């Protein structure tokens, strides 16, 4: 069992969980993920590791409550435990000194981006970060990102914080100012990664993306997470989750992510129906 | 009873759920023998002085011995004889291809000039294992003195469980490291409930636990812990990680929604219990018409599962002819009884989807049999211009697996073949790394449960000798010597 040691609300429906998982904490690298299962009848879902503390023997996961599993998890208290965390899985991020690296995080994509940005900074890179969200309350880990970045640009879709616009607008602005980038790393919603990749391809900036397809086992066994990269089928769980953003077929990825949309709603309705309105009220959660 | 009388008894059929009923539930299809049926069937055994059946058994069960005990009604003795060689009789009695092994060489079948009328060894094996489970005897063998040696088993499937059971009985401290959240490997994620109830697998795992085997779940070797620490902390290691990377057909449209590997389909259904969704959290692709591509046991499992998930039509599409299908006859027979359609000498060449990316059908090309290939099977040759469209909502690719790359990647010192399997000494299961053994599908490619167990059995013997003597370079010869001494 893997107990929840701490838990904190970072934004509406965005929870940070610190789990005790000493072996994973000791052996993980930036870019890797875990598969969690929160109860006996539970599904297996992949979550990229946001942080770890090998001394304390803990890993940090940041999870938005959007479906049955994530909502049920948010209802669990500190001290309670989940039955399964498997990992670390996937290939670690390739971190080396490249010069100036542009890190772009969208929504909770900033959570897995943070350890990568920190690694890049420690490797001697100049790190410029763009953090984007729909609105100000959905921005997470801003202080952490600032601590490992030489420059940070904030964008919101509604203009409630920082630049009014999309992360791609911020990229154009930085380039117009004369910034040059040797590499770009971007993590967030597939639609955002798609447009960032399209832009950086035009700008000639090599780009790494971290993909989040549906998975079951996470060890290469089922092929559910297959993605097309450069015309070839790859398994995100063992070949990724990071790939060359200029080669990924994002439209196919987004299409495949919708496979079980009807069932996901059905599972949530079933859960809310069974657990009654007490838990339903937790979708919103207390305000931070 | 003399030989002639014994030979005159016809095989005892095992009662089964009727096809119309069983496709509406997940319960086992064959219902098992009653003690009377088992004792009657046991009477058909001639107790041959040279039992060819035993030679046909990959783990060398004393088949005449356990059957004689059944005939005499001494079921406790029978299961004891069984357990000497086979730790998983309830599993093997259900999923072994007996008709190709013990029953193929049975004298009764030969005398009746029909191998399908051999003594029903597999059904008797299942009977005695079920009897033991129902009567709760499963007595533990006498405790052995601890050797003080530590062994790690990587992968809790049929090969790994066999090694674990054997080595713990030799007194070694055994830990099974399983990547999933349940032990059993293909027995829990792959083989469906209606062919092998999961409660039976769990009982066998519990039995190993009572023998002292430790199980650690969610443990991916090379990831959760480095391979180096595995080697440092154990005196020997067995790798039985299976053939876990699904092959796809490499035709256009294969990433459409509704197209999935047999591994994914069966894992969702079995390990994740998607058939109870939404009472369980894992969904599964459902459709009015489900096509399964392939002709092996796994393909039959998928096609039959699809019926139980509510498919109106379940089709097997296979590129060769029926006599070339690798599936067991019994599986094909059960599938056909349940209404699975067999579309033979056909091969999908393109998958077609709608604007939302969901599969709607597949273009299929007819095949004809050409010259025999190196395996001796006549190879299928496409018939140009024979293409037609078959409608389908779900398509399951069941054309086999490649070895999982996780272990070889994490363990570069390990010698692997061109196709990615681990290279071992065939007698001992020794790999290129001293102290490390391997067996099962990671060596064989996709094979059977019992072959994996046979591998495990041989490797366990070699590992025991290695642990007690420290010999590595001449282990195969040493094993031969031991065997000669026993004789």
XYZ file of C-alpha atoms in Angstrom:
775
model
C 0.000 0.000 0.000
C 1.095 3.528 -0.746
C -0.096 6.068 1.859
C -0.888 9.693 1.145
C 1.434 11.687 3.433
C 0.386 15.163 2.351
C -2.206 16.686 0.112
C -2.717 20.251 -1.074
C -5.140 22.038 -3.369
C -3.177 24.047 -5.943
C -6.117 25.379 -7.943
C -9.709 24.471 -8.727
C -9.762 20.646 -8.844
C -5.963 20.524 -9.019
C -4.500 18.473 -6.198
C -0.944 17.800 -5.190
C -0.417 14.455 -3.466
C 2.721 13.255 -1.709
C 2.815 9.448 -1.590
C 5.216 7.231 0.277
C 6.973 5.113 -2.389
C 10.661 4.818 -1.407
C 11.939 2.670 -4.276
C 10.318 4.828 -6.934
C 11.591 7.961 -5.192
C 15.128 6.578 -5.195
C 15.167 5.469 -8.815
C 13.119 7.936 -10.818
C 14.466 10.523 -13.243
C 12.747 13.583 -14.734
C 10.308 12.704 -17.508
C 9.243 9.349 -16.079
C 5.746 8.385 -14.978
C 3.928 5.969 -12.684
C 0.732 3.953 -13.095
C -1.629 4.229 -10.142
C -4.672 2.220 -9.131
C -6.653 3.628 -6.249
C -8.954 0.767 -5.246
C -9.622 -2.944 -5.787
C -11.997 -2.386 -8.700
C -9.942 0.547 -9.960
C -8.500 1.332 -13.361
C -4.798 1.844 -14.035
C -3.973 5.432 -14.982
C -0.609 6.956 -15.919
C 0.600 10.068 -14.100
C 3.926 11.810 -14.769
C 5.991 12.264 -11.617
C 6.218 15.919 -10.596
C 8.852 15.550 -7.925
C 10.486 13.105 -5.533
C 12.373 13.149 -2.279
C 14.614 10.085 -2.016
C 15.547 10.912 1.596
C 11.943 11.074 2.701
C 11.056 8.220 0.338
C 8.224 10.119 -1.321
C 6.981 11.073 -4.760
C 4.773 14.011 -5.663
C 1.928 13.702 -8.153
C -0.225 16.569 -9.349
C -3.607 15.429 -10.585
C -6.634 17.295 -11.840
C -9.974 15.816 -10.748
C -11.711 15.282 -14.069
C -13.142 11.770 -13.934
C -14.251 9.022 -11.592
C -10.792 7.887 -10.497
C -9.270 11.311 -10.018
C -12.356 12.568 -8.189
C -12.439 9.569 -5.862
C -8.737 10.074 -5.133
C -9.353 13.697 -4.216
C -11.846 12.465 -1.635
C -9.198 10.392 0.133
C -7.618 11.809 3.257
C -4.029 12.039 4.408
C -3.151 8.725 6.058
C -5.288 6.703 3.671
C -3.421 4.556 1.153
C -3.907 3.399 -2.407
C -3.115 -0.221 -3.343
C -0.869 0.298 -6.348
C 1.793 2.614 -7.687
C 4.016 1.099 -10.387
C 7.108 2.760 -11.715
C 9.091 4.679 -12.549
C 8.108 3.914 -16.153
C 9.117 5.329 -19.514
C 12.443 6.655 -20.716
C 13.924 9.531 -18.677
C 14.316 12.953 -20.306
C 17.625 13.352 -22.081
C 19.139 16.279 -20.201
C 22.330 17.960 -21.362
C 23.795 21.421 -21.827
C 22.340 22.820 -25.039
C 22.612 26.585 -24.425
C 19.257 28.326 -24.052
C 16.256 26.060 -23.563
C 12.633 27.128 -23.825
C 10.323 25.289 -21.385
C 6.600 25.598 -22.089
C 4.055 24.267 -19.590
C 0.323 24.327 -20.161
C -2.152 23.774 -17.315
C -1.079 20.879 -15.101
C 1.565 20.041 -17.725
C 3.734 22.385 -15.681
C 3.880 19.676 -12.992
C 5.978 17.176 -14.987
C 7.832 20.067 -16.668
C 9.232 21.408 -13.400
C 11.748 18.569 -12.729
C 12.884 18.726 -16.355
C 13.403 22.500 -16.166
C 15.320 22.077 -12.941
C 17.506 19.371 -14.514
C 18.176 21.578 -17.517
C 19.130 24.479 -15.252
C 21.430 22.275 -13.183
C 23.072 21.077 -16.405
C 24.119 24.669 -17.073
C 21.463 25.799 -19.525
C 19.857 29.191 -19.626
C 16.184 28.369 -19.028
C 13.352 30.536 -20.358
C 9.895 29.369 -19.307
C 6.414 30.088 -20.561
C 3.572 29.020 -18.270
C 0.117 29.074 -19.794
C -3.346 28.420 -18.397
C -6.978 29.176 -19.189
C -7.135 31.591 -16.250
C -4.984 32.782 -13.345
C -6.362 30.307 -10.789
C -5.267 27.384 -12.973
C -1.598 28.414 -12.967
C 0.485 26.067 -10.840
C 4.081 25.838 -9.610
C 4.869 29.404 -10.646
C 7.324 29.971 -7.765
C 9.036 26.653 -8.386
C 9.416 27.407 -12.089
C 10.742 30.885 -11.331
C 13.387 29.358 -9.049
C 14.852 27.316 -11.921
C 14.265 29.749 -14.804
C 16.261 32.762 -15.949
C 13.127 34.306 -17.363
C 9.429 33.467 -17.008
C 6.498 34.569 -19.158
C 2.938 33.945 -17.968
C 0.032 33.720 -20.381
C -3.676 33.228 -19.750
C -6.424 32.659 -22.290
C -8.687 35.180 -20.541
C -6.006 37.706 -19.662
C -6.560 37.325 -15.892
C -2.765 37.039 -15.370
C 0.251 37.943 -17.472
C -0.010 38.128 -21.190
C -3.505 37.830 -22.676
C -3.156 35.013 -25.202
C -1.734 31.596 -25.873
C 1.722 30.235 -25.161
C 2.471 30.377 -28.895
C 1.891 34.149 -28.779
C 4.509 34.338 -26.043
C 6.975 32.338 -28.151
C 6.507 34.769 -31.043
C 6.975 37.702 -28.686
C 10.223 36.273 -27.264
C 11.604 35.571 -30.721
C 10.630 39.064 -31.879
C 12.589 40.424 -28.916
C 15.632 38.660 -30.251
C 15.695 35.561 -27.966
C 17.152 32.490 -29.630
C 16.571 28.913 -28.415
C 18.634 25.785 -28.899
C 15.857 23.491 -27.742
C 12.226 23.579 -26.633
C 10.575 21.234 -24.124
C 6.812 21.399 -23.869
C 4.289 19.572 -21.724
C 0.567 20.172 -21.511
C -2.652 19.500 -23.411
C -2.042 17.778 -26.786
C -3.649 20.659 -28.668
C -1.167 23.073 -27.128
C 1.807 20.797 -27.826
C 0.600 20.463 -31.419
C 0.595 24.208 -32.046
C 3.836 24.788 -30.147
C 5.485 22.077 -32.261
C 4.108 23.547 -35.471
C 5.524 26.959 -34.542
C 8.927 25.739 -33.374
C 9.263 23.728 -36.572
C 8.813 26.945 -38.525
C 11.358 28.593 -36.231
C 13.786 25.681 -36.528
C 13.881 24.907 -32.796
C 14.247 21.172 -31.932
C 11.287 20.303 -29.702
C 10.609 17.581 -27.165
C 7.018 16.795 -26.147
C 5.714 14.476 -23.410
C 2.680 12.459 -24.507
C -0.145 11.218 -22.324
C -2.134 8.580 -24.244
C -4.450 6.073 -22.564
C -2.510 3.190 -20.998
C -3.329 -0.055 -19.253
C -0.196 -1.867 -18.070
C 2.431 0.782 -18.893
C 5.128 -1.830 -19.627
C 4.691 -2.382 -23.364
C 2.322 -5.287 -23.002
C -0.945 -3.944 -24.397
C -0.133 -1.396 -27.106
C -3.045 0.825 -26.071
C -0.704 3.838 -25.924
C 0.494 3.580 -29.514
C 1.291 6.849 -31.202
C 2.534 7.635 -34.689
C 5.916 9.358 -34.701
C 7.578 10.051 -38.032
C 5.177 7.639 -39.729
C 6.096 4.782 -37.379
C 3.985 3.306 -34.577
C 5.624 3.718 -31.172
C 4.471 2.685 -27.704
C 4.519 5.783 -25.491
C 4.996 3.660 -22.347
C 8.302 2.039 -23.332
C 9.550 4.124 -26.283
C 8.438 7.443 -24.733
C 6.667 9.254 -23.194
C 8.893 11.950 -24.772
C 9.204 12.266 -28.529
C 10.308 14.702 -31.207
C 7.367 17.100 -31.346
C 7.919 17.798 -35.029
C 7.251 14.146 -35.895
C 4.258 13.342 -33.655
C 0.815 12.860 -35.224
C -1.106 14.952 -32.667
C -4.454 14.646 -34.432
C -4.301 10.876 -34.077
C -3.253 11.210 -30.429
C -6.225 13.488 -29.656
C -8.572 11.179 -31.522
C -7.359 8.144 -29.583
C -7.634 9.996 -26.253
C -11.376 10.249 -26.945
C -11.824 6.454 -27.264
C -13.654 5.975 -24.000
C -15.212 9.407 -23.572
C -18.747 7.958 -23.298
C -17.633 5.330 -20.799
C -15.663 7.893 -18.806
C -18.839 9.908 -18.348
C -20.803 6.759 -17.546
C -18.243 5.767 -14.880
C -18.395 9.220 -13.318
C -22.215 9.261 -13.293
C -22.294 5.783 -11.797
C -19.852 6.844 -9.100
C -21.684 10.060 -8.280
C -24.969 8.177 -8.214
C -23.585 5.653 -5.750
C -21.688 8.017 -3.527
C -24.458 10.580 -3.369
C -24.262 14.348 -3.383
C -21.821 14.482 -0.477
C -18.971 13.557 -2.801
C -20.449 15.355 -5.766
C -19.881 18.596 -3.925
C -16.197 17.743 -3.831
C -15.838 18.206 -7.566
C -15.440 21.872 -6.802
C -13.370 21.339 -3.678
C -12.629 24.056 -1.128
C -11.105 27.204 -2.530
C -7.378 27.520 -1.917
C -10.719 -55.937 -14.614
C -8.665 -57.148 -17.530
C -7.171 -55.126 -20.334
C -9.894 -55.961 -22.814
C -12.616 -54.775 -20.438
C -10.706 -51.579 -19.758
C -10.282 -50.918 -23.463
C -13.999 -51.412 -24.015
C -14.981 -48.446 -21.781
C -15.705 -45.351 -23.920
C -14.243 -41.986 -22.879
C -16.273 -40.273 -20.175
C -17.525 -36.926 -21.463
C -17.305 -33.931 -19.127
C -20.586 -32.070 -18.727
C -20.570 -28.552 -20.155
C -22.745 -25.457 -20.006
C -24.830 -25.306 -23.169
C -23.603 -22.751 -25.735
C -26.758 -20.629 -25.615
C -26.511 -20.261 -21.835
C -22.774 -19.833 -21.511
C -22.365 -16.946 -23.937
C -24.528 -14.964 -21.503
C -22.254 -15.583 -18.517
C -18.577 -15.731 -17.561
C -18.658 -19.067 -15.799
C -16.493 -21.967 -16.807
C -17.651 -23.931 -19.826
C -16.707 -27.523 -18.819
C -18.250 -28.250 -15.424
C -15.867 -30.949 -14.170
C -16.180 -34.658 -13.370
C -18.060 -36.034 -10.390
C -16.033 -38.566 -8.340
C -17.995 -41.367 -10.024
C -17.183 -40.078 -13.497
C -13.512 -39.682 -12.580
C -13.278 -43.203 -11.155
C -14.936 -44.594 -14.274
C -12.554 -42.691 -16.540
C -9.581 -43.777 -14.403
C -10.541 -47.403 -15.064
C -9.709 -46.892 -18.733
C -5.996 -46.512 -17.912
C -4.012 -49.669 -18.689
C -1.214 -48.829 -16.238
C 1.358 -49.417 -18.997
C 4.712 -50.645 -17.783
C 6.382 -48.120 -20.124
C 4.087 -45.117 -19.778
C 4.451 -43.127 -23.004
C 2.113 -40.511 -21.561
C 4.741 -39.506 -18.982
C 7.305 -39.011 -21.731
C 4.850 -36.690 -23.437
C 4.478 -34.541 -20.320
C 6.846 -31.543 -20.163
C 7.010 -31.792 -16.366
C 7.016 -35.596 -16.128
C 3.971 -36.195 -13.918
C 3.568 -39.827 -12.746
C 0.400 -40.151 -14.783
C -0.406 -43.868 -14.233
C 0.284 -43.335 -10.532
C -2.165 -40.486 -9.990
C -4.804 -42.187 -12.147
C -4.517 -45.487 -10.247
C -5.084 -43.617 -6.994
C -8.250 -42.078 -8.479
C -9.460 -45.493 -9.616
C -8.988 -46.728 -6.058
C -10.837 -43.713 -4.698
C -7.769 -42.519 -2.796
C -7.951 -38.916 -3.962
C -5.578 -37.670 -1.313
C -2.811 -39.959 -2.526
C -3.582 -38.947 -6.085
C -3.112 -35.249 -5.452
C 0.082 -35.946 -3.500
C 1.533 -37.771 -6.513
C 0.395 -34.924 -8.754
C 1.942 -32.200 -6.593
C 5.331 -33.943 -6.633
C 5.785 -32.846 -10.227
C 3.128 -30.238 -10.865
C 2.474 -27.278 -8.610
C -0.389 -25.927 -10.698
C -2.617 -28.916 -11.532
C -5.892 -26.952 -11.510
C -4.400 -24.654 -14.128
C -2.719 -27.326 -16.272
C -5.776 -29.571 -16.197
C -7.615 -26.741 -17.922
C -5.173 -25.110 -20.292
C -2.560 -27.734 -21.268
C -2.787 -29.016 -24.865
C -3.014 -32.624 -23.630
C -3.991 -33.915 -27.057
C -0.526 -32.938 -28.283
C 1.292 -34.205 -25.215
C 0.373 -36.975 -22.771
C -2.830 -38.038 -24.519
C -1.214 -38.185 -27.932
C 1.004 -41.102 -26.944
C -1.596 -42.888 -24.782
C -1.825 -46.643 -25.553
C -5.622 -46.621 -25.190
C -5.980 -44.005 -27.915
C -3.691 -46.036 -30.145
C -5.584 -49.267 -29.465
C -8.905 -47.552 -30.262
C -7.232 -46.053 -33.362
C -8.387 -42.580 -32.350
C -6.207 -40.279 -30.232
C -9.307 -38.354 -29.177
C -10.371 -41.553 -27.354
C -7.209 -41.673 -25.229
C -7.577 -41.660 -21.450
C -8.805 -38.164 -20.552
C -5.669 -37.370 -18.536
C -6.251 -33.623 -18.523
C -9.815 -33.955 -17.268
C -8.653 -36.300 -14.501
C -5.906 -33.854 -13.571
C -8.485 -31.091 -13.313
C -10.771 -33.332 -11.264
C -8.152 -34.157 -8.674
C -7.013 -30.543 -8.352
C -10.606 -29.336 -7.946
C -11.286 -32.077 -5.407
C -8.322 -30.897 -3.365
C -9.469 -27.282 -3.491
C -13.020 -28.142 -2.514
C -11.913 -30.365 0.337
C -9.341 -27.884 1.597
C -6.679 -30.495 2.204
C -3.830 -28.923 0.221
C -1.441 -30.195 2.876
C 1.919 -28.491 2.959
C 4.991 -30.629 2.389
C 7.253 -31.149 5.419
C 9.266 -28.024 6.159
C 12.802 -28.033 4.832
C 15.880 -26.537 6.440
C 16.696 -23.080 5.164
C 19.679 -22.955 2.828
C 20.289 -19.302 3.593
C 20.327 -18.595 -0.150
C 18.244 -15.840 -1.708
C 16.615 -16.093 -5.100
C 14.720 -13.461 -7.096
C 12.154 -14.483 -9.689
C 11.400 -11.757 -12.220
C 7.839 -12.190 -13.468
C 5.063 -14.105 -11.699
C 3.732 -16.076 -14.668
C 3.684 -19.865 -15.194
C 7.490 -20.208 -15.534
C 8.257 -17.975 -12.563
C 5.651 -19.572 -10.287
C 7.034 -23.037 -11.067
C 10.603 -21.992 -10.266
C 9.397 -20.272 -7.091
C 7.549 -23.367 -5.883
C 10.443 -25.717 -6.604
C 13.148 -23.541 -5.071
C 11.217 -22.780 -1.891
C 10.853 -26.521 -1.375
C 14.633 -26.866 -1.691
C 14.889 -24.465 1.262
C 15.843 -21.270 -0.561
C 14.427 -17.854 0.246
C 12.355 -16.917 -2.796
C 10.936 -13.532 -3.796
C 8.761 -13.088 -6.876
C 8.923 -9.607 -8.415
C 5.747 -8.956 -10.410
C 5.209 -5.847 -12.542
C 1.401 -5.975 -12.417
C -0.779 -5.742 -9.329
C -1.598 -9.484 -9.385
C 0.486 -12.634 -9.799
C -0.158 -15.242 -12.466
C 1.010 -13.517 -15.648
C -0.955 -14.751 -18.653
C -3.096 -16.865 -16.317
C -4.655 -13.689 -14.905
C -4.405 -11.117 -17.688
C -4.766 -13.359 -20.725
C -6.752 -16.540 -20.278
C -10.431 -15.686 -19.795
C -12.477 -16.438 -16.699
C -14.682 -18.923 -18.610
C -11.619 -21.028 -19.403
C -9.678 -20.551 -16.171
C -11.480 -18.974 -13.214
C -9.241 -16.376 -11.576
C -10.139 -17.659 -8.100
C -8.300 -20.874 -9.040
C -5.148 -19.009 -10.014
C -5.367 -17.034 -6.774
C -5.611 -20.279 -4.773
C -2.453 -21.577 -6.448
C -0.647 -18.311 -5.671
C -1.897 -18.504 -2.063
C -0.517 -22.039 -1.858
C 2.935 -20.823 -2.914
C 2.692 -18.066 -0.337
C 1.930 -20.643 2.353
C 5.031 -22.520 1.221
C 6.978 -19.348 2.040
C 7.318 -17.620 -1.324
C 7.263 -13.805 -0.993
C 5.430 -11.794 -3.635
C 6.213 -8.166 -4.415
C 3.825 -6.427 -6.784
C 4.156 -3.272 -8.897
C 7.821 -4.094 -9.237
C 9.314 -3.496 -12.674
C 12.852 -4.810 -12.621
C 15.306 -2.386 -14.155
C 12.961 0.472 -13.295
C 11.653 0.161 -9.715
C 15.082 -1.134 -8.722
C 18.224 -1.286 -10.854
C 19.308 -4.664 -12.225
C 22.613 -4.255 -10.381
C 20.968 -4.282 -6.933
C 18.909 -7.305 -7.945
C 22.129 -9.203 -8.674
C 23.903 -7.889 -5.568
C 21.102 -8.820 -3.197
C 20.404 -12.327 -4.495
C 22.452 -15.480 -4.999
C 20.571 -16.372 -8.182
C 17.978 -14.755 -10.429
C 15.381 -16.269 -12.753
C 13.915 -14.149 -15.554
C 10.481 -15.198 -16.772
C 9.021 -11.980 -18.113
C 7.167 -13.555 -21.027
C 6.517 -12.489 -24.570
C 4.761 -9.303 -23.777
C 4.980 -6.960 -26.759
C 1.984 -7.288 -29.082
C 2.555 -7.510 -32.820
C 0.383 -5.469 -35.144
C -0.394 -6.121 -38.816
C 1.191 -2.911 -40.135
C -1.738 -2.121 -42.399
C -3.269 1.342 -42.930
C -5.810 2.347 -40.283
C -4.436 0.207 -37.497
C -4.533 3.074 -34.989
C -8.258 3.735 -35.520
C -10.475 3.664 -32.430
C -11.881 0.200 -31.876
C -8.703 -1.521 -33.060
C -6.793 -3.174 -30.252
C -4.291 -5.890 -29.532
C -5.434 -9.178 -28.059
C -3.322 -8.344 -25.014
C -5.179 -5.089 -24.468
C -8.603 -6.627 -25.052
C -7.986 -9.585 -22.753
C -6.199 -7.519 -20.087
C -9.120 -5.122 -19.907
C -11.594 -7.990 -19.738
C -9.724 -10.323 -17.383
C -7.213 -8.525 -15.188
C -9.216 -5.289 -15.034
C -12.642 -7.022 -15.039
C -14.047 -4.676 -17.673
C -16.989 -7.055 -18.133
C -18.377 -5.635 -14.874
C -18.009 -1.996 -16.014
C -19.232 0.426 -14.619
C -19.127 -1.529 -11.349
C -15.416 -1.719 -12.114
C -13.618 1.307 -13.502
C -12.002 -0.054 -16.661
C -14.031 0.204 -19.876
C -13.646 -2.006 -22.944
C -14.459 -1.469 -26.622
C -17.818 -3.066 -27.458
C -19.422 -3.533 -30.831
C -22.189 -5.276 -32.705
C -19.622 -6.943 -34.960
C -16.213 -7.891 -33.638
C -13.462 -9.273 -35.863
C -10.539 -11.130 -34.347
C -7.541 -11.559 -36.632
C -5.508 -14.722 -35.968
C -5.934 -18.458 -35.554
C -4.368 -19.330 -32.206
C -5.789 -19.969 -28.747
C -5.535 -16.278 -27.938
C -7.678 -15.455 -30.984
C -10.310 -17.975 -29.814
C -10.248 -16.413 -26.333
C -10.860 -12.965 -27.831
C -13.665 -14.091 -30.159
C -15.437 -15.924 -27.324
C -14.953 -12.999 -24.914
C -16.501 -10.671 -27.523
C -19.682 -12.785 -27.521
C -19.873 -12.524 -23.753
C -19.412 -8.752 -24.019
C -22.566 -8.663 -26.113
C -21.365 -8.801 -29.720
C -24.033 -9.900 -32.182
C -21.435 -11.320 -34.555
C -17.966 -12.501 -33.639
C -15.706 -13.382 -36.566
C -12.333 -15.076 -36.719
C -10.392 -13.906 -39.771
C -7.379 -16.128 -40.443
C -5.071 -16.062 -43.428
C -4.459 -19.806 -43.611
C -6.804 -22.800 -43.719
C -8.520 -24.454 -40.767
C -6.136 -27.417 -40.528
C -3.290 -24.928 -40.132
C -4.835 -23.054 -37.232
C -2.535 -23.283 -34.217
C -5.471 -23.217 -31.748
C -6.403 -26.348 -29.815
C -9.212 -28.355 -31.384
C -11.229 -28.027 -28.201
C -11.011 -24.236 -28.342
C -12.060 -24.131 -31.990
C -14.905 -26.527 -31.232
C -16.131 -24.434 -28.283
C -15.905 -21.232 -30.307
C -17.859 -22.723 -33.198
C -20.539 -24.113 -30.837
C -20.982 -20.636 -29.407
C -21.518 -19.138 -32.844
C -18.119 -17.676 -33.692
C -17.846 -17.437 -37.491
C -14.661 -18.684 -39.118
C -13.529 -16.735 -42.148
C -10.536 -18.676 -43.386
C -7.959 -17.862 -46.057
C -8.707 -14.181 -45.573
C -6.443 -11.342 -44.524
C -7.212 -7.680 -43.674
C -5.251 -5.309 -45.883
C -6.752 -1.976 -44.818
C -8.891 -0.747 -41.932
C -11.594 1.822 -42.594
C -12.906 4.440 -40.161
C -15.500 7.199 -39.925
C -14.945 10.933 -39.470
C -14.528 10.507 -35.691
C -11.823 7.918 -36.182
C -13.904 4.887 -35.217
C -13.465 1.658 -37.124
C -16.369 0.855 -39.444
C -14.973 -2.002 -41.482
C -11.999 -3.650 -43.044
C -10.936 -4.436 -46.551
C -10.152 -8.118 -46.742
C -8.167 -9.982 -49.342
C -8.756 -13.661 -50.044
C -5.782 -16.002 -49.907
C -4.958 -19.375 -51.426
C -2.481 -21.954 -50.265
C 0.821 -21.987 -52.127
C 4.056 -23.900 -51.692
C 5.079 -25.138 -48.217
C 7.218 -22.649 -46.286
C 10.283 -23.633 -44.176
C 7.943 -24.625 -41.297
C 6.288 -27.169 -43.608
C 2.948 -25.319 -43.687
C 1.652 -24.296 -47.085
C 2.022 -20.553 -47.115
C -0.932 -18.329 -47.943
C -0.682 -16.362 -51.165
C -2.854 -13.273 -51.764
C -5.409 -13.530 -54.564
C -5.194 -10.281 -56.512
C -8.525 -8.609 -57.145
C -10.354 -10.673 -54.516
C -10.731 -7.773 -52.058
C -14.051 -7.075 -50.376
C -15.268 -5.019 -47.418
C -16.410 -6.570 -44.133
C -18.239 -4.280 -41.681
C -16.935 -4.245 -38.098
C -17.014 -2.005 -35.007
C -14.145 -3.624 -33.149
C -11.093 -5.408 -34.533
C -8.752 -7.362 -32.301
C -5.258 -8.166 -33.534
C -4.259 -11.600 -32.205
C -1.260 -12.450 -34.356
C 1.297 -13.000 -31.612
C 3.776 -11.230 -29.386
C 7.434 -10.329 -29.419
C 9.627 -10.468 -26.305
C 9.268 -7.472 -24.034
C 12.271 -5.146 -24.474
C 12.275 -3.804 -20.892
C 14.624 -6.404 -19.399
C 17.142 -6.623 -22.266
C 17.269 -2.785 -22.335
C 17.894 -2.549 -18.609
C 20.337 -5.454 -18.685
C 22.673 -4.989 -21.672
C 25.089 -7.740 -20.553
C 22.356 -10.281 -21.261
C 22.808 -11.996 -24.624
C 19.647 -11.914 -26.746
C 18.702 -13.412 -30.101
C 17.978 -11.437 -33.235
C 14.254 -11.408 -32.400
C 14.932 -10.245 -28.836
C 14.575 -13.486 -26.857
C 17.085 -14.285 -24.118
C 19.757 -16.824 -25.114
C 19.973 -19.730 -22.639
C 21.559 -23.141 -22.246
C 18.705 -25.469 -23.160
C 19.420 -27.968 -20.385
C 19.883 -25.532 -17.514
C 18.303 -22.227 -18.535
C 21.611 -20.439 -17.829
C 21.976 -17.054 -19.533
C 25.198 -15.325 -20.550
C 25.381 -13.714 -17.088
C 26.599 -15.963 -14.232
C 23.889 -16.512 -11.614
C 21.096 -15.485 -13.971
C 18.705 -18.022 -15.485
C 15.739 -17.530 -17.799
C 12.803 -19.479 -19.171
C 9.292 -19.405 -20.551
C 8.143 -17.181 -23.397
C 11.026 -14.694 -23.018
C 13.147 -17.610 -24.321
C 10.611 -19.639 -26.332
C 8.632 -16.845 -27.977
C 4.896 -17.180 -27.495
C 4.363 -20.820 -26.483
C 2.209 -22.599 -23.901
C 1.737 -22.524 -20.144
C 3.014 -26.059 -19.693
C 6.134 -25.536 -21.821
C 6.943 -22.491 -19.710
C 6.448 -24.627 -16.601
C 8.700 -27.336 -18.062
C 11.366 -24.684 -18.581
C 10.863 -23.455 -15.051
C 11.153 -26.973 -13.673
C 14.506 -27.605 -15.430
C 15.858 -24.181 -14.501
C 14.872 -24.706 -10.858
C 16.841 -27.947 -10.735
C 19.863 -26.254 -12.281
C 19.523 -23.259 -9.962
C 19.394 -25.520 -6.939
C 22.566 -27.274 -8.045
C 24.233 -23.924 -8.739
C 23.202 -22.575 -5.322
C 24.524 -25.595 -3.471
C 27.713 -26.192 -5.488
C 28.571 -22.748 -6.838
C 29.375 -24.426 -10.187
C 28.548 -22.362 -13.253
C 30.841 -23.293 -16.135
C 30.028 -27.026 -16.107
C 26.498 -26.880 -14.705
C 24.910 -28.775 -17.618
C 27.375 -31.654 -17.252
C 26.910 -31.667 -13.480
C 23.142 -31.929 -13.974
C 23.575 -34.889 -16.305
C 25.768 -36.566 -13.674
C 23.127 -36.032 -10.974
C 20.456 -37.515 -13.187
C 22.654 -40.537 -13.978
C 23.213 -41.100 -10.253
C 19.485 -41.043 -9.583
C 18.953 -43.657 -12.272
